[in-house]
Amino acid sequence: MQTALPQELAAIDAHNHVRAGADGNLDVGRAEALLQGCSRLGIDRIAVSVPYTDSVVAPERYRAGNEVVWQAMQHSPRFIGFCFVDAHDPAAALAEIEHCIVERNMAGVKLYHQFFVDADEQRPVMEKAASLGVPVLMHAGKCTDPATMAAQPRLSNAGHFRVALEKYPETILIQGHIGGGGDWEWNLRTLEGIDSDNYYIDLSGSVIDAGIVRRSVDTVGCERLLFATDGSLEEGVGKLLAAGLSMREMRLICHDNFARIMARRKV
Amino acid sequence: MFDINTAIGHWPFRRLPRRTAGELRQYLQSYGVKGAAVASTPALFYMNSQDANLELAEEIAPHRDFFVGVATLNPGYAAAVRDLDTCVEKLGFRALRLSPCYHNYNLADGTADALLTRAGELGIPVLLPNEIVNFRQKHWMEPNQPLGMESVLAICARFPQVTFIGTEGGYNLSMTAPPNLCLEMSRYYSCYGQALADMVRKLGSEQILFGSGAPFKEIEPSLLKLHHCQIPDAQKELIAGGNARRLLGL
């Protein structure tokens, strides 16, 4: 049995997080633990963000979170930054995206569940990301339990992504964590036939249901999938190894697809 | 290597691979697993769970050198204690599994007391799954939430003579560590923070058991967690199989 991803893949974890410590700055111990854990499992680089789960997030809060991401990027070149914004205040969100992407070389925009991905309110953010040529990674799932449905009434699922692709045709969208909890089969059935160079879905999450990766490959194609863990490191690596993919498929999922997205950057 | 957490049979809400004893055995053996405790998935749904246990016994009969049967019983149903005796004494099963969420009772309401008392007399461990599949993807006919470790800790206190095995997560290091609680490890991390190693230090290496959750889940993550767990090899060997064999009397 393989105990790590092959080093030659130079695997990129497309969806992960860092946190602030008690003083509001990067929790260096936790960031180091993440780096070490990724090293054990053959993960080379890690895309990180600091998302907020509140229904409305004030700009000063997410600016502080993005500062932590910036500190992570300075702490280790293995960290790739994604900036989190909330579209409730479009002007502030656009200014923060400009600051993080252009001045701080972050790689993309991270959204949570403040609005659905296809909401009209997202238009300024979507168009800004498109103008910069960077992806939008969005928290997503098709949760069916009452507690999560009540807590996340604006949780985007694959249906919302299909609408968003039509609505924002210039924006690169990454649907977060097919294994992040929720009815992943529903998401995959909804994605059948999807054919857009602007659509990707990441494989992260703690759900390791038998066949989840193979079904994802069969449904959207390995060109649309991104390796990721969202903190569930062994789950992310283990379910990928379990899928029995070819080296070509592994290379696309673990590295080349993400690199192809990064190559579309315009600034 | 011994897997404490497997099942066979059809799952009503999703198509599972490896639903038969032969298929599951072949799969587990391909990863170096030498034996497994196996429960019946249909036993969660039959009104009369004992019929599913009888089916399980038939199914694993050609594989008794590999599988150890786990009785799944609804303590609120007729003859549950007698059924447990049958499972242990006639069918050769060596553990009991309770699933209050699927059988619609509460561990605290006394429904399971007689069955747990008998399990203690028989000296068999009791598996308590926190969930069968992740509750966030529940079918509308399934329970709304996981079992929850609080109720497991409470039943450990009420039945100190019974060894309980909590499967499918739910425990965290801020909780108490009763001496009669064991944990199946598939839901605890090793690479990012060494949570599994911390759990070994808190509960003791004799109380952590390797499990995969197959065929619901892929086995690789559990194998990676055990491999990367930073504990002495002797402790890993206990977790990999020694503890399960001791608890099951193998």
PDB file of N, CA and C in Angstrom, chain A residues 4 86 127-128 142 213 255 258:
ATOM      1  N   ALA A   4       1.852   7.567   0.752  1.00  0.00           N
ATOM      2  CA  ALA A   4       1.867   8.982   0.384  1.00  0.00           C
ATOM      3  C   ALA A   4       1.668   9.089  -1.119  1.00  0.00           C
ATOM      4  N   ASP A  86     -16.912  38.927   1.339  1.00  0.00           N
ATOM      5  CA  ASP A  86     -18.367  38.798   1.425  1.00  0.00           C
ATOM      6  C   ASP A  86     -18.958  39.890   0.540  1.00  0.00           C
ATOM      7  N   GLU A 127     -17.327  39.179 -11.648  1.00  0.00           N
ATOM      8  CA  GLU A 127     -16.756  39.919 -12.779  1.00  0.00           C
ATOM      9  C   GLU A 127     -15.344  40.407 -12.461  1.00  0.00           C
ATOM     10  N   LYS A 128     -15.115  40.743 -11.214  1.00  0.00           N
ATOM     11  CA  LYS A 128     -13.762  41.154 -10.815  1.00  0.00           C
ATOM     12  C   LYS A 128     -12.784  39.977 -10.944  1.00  0.00           C
ATOM     13  N   LYS A 142     -24.699  19.546  -0.740  1.00  0.00           N
ATOM     14  CA  LYS A 142     -26.138  19.296  -0.830  1.00  0.00           C
ATOM     15  C   LYS A 142     -26.535  18.590   0.458  1.00  0.00           C
ATOM     16  N   VAL A 213     -14.464   9.063  -5.500  1.00  0.00           N
ATOM     17  CA  VAL A 213     -13.550   9.684  -6.465  1.00  0.00           C
ATOM     18  C   VAL A 213     -13.770   9.095  -7.858  1.00  0.00           C
ATOM     19  N   HIS A 255      -2.103  18.104  -9.905  1.00  0.00           N
ATOM     20  CA  HIS A 255      -1.250  19.243 -10.225  1.00  0.00           C
ATOM     21  C   HIS A 255      -1.667  20.020 -11.478  1.00  0.00           C
ATOM     22  N   PHE A 258      -4.831  22.400 -11.657  1.00  0.00           N
ATOM     23  CA  PHE A 258      -4.654  23.618 -10.863  1.00  0.00           C
ATOM     24  C   PHE A 258      -3.672  24.559 -11.580  1.00  0.00           C
TER      25      PHE A 258
END
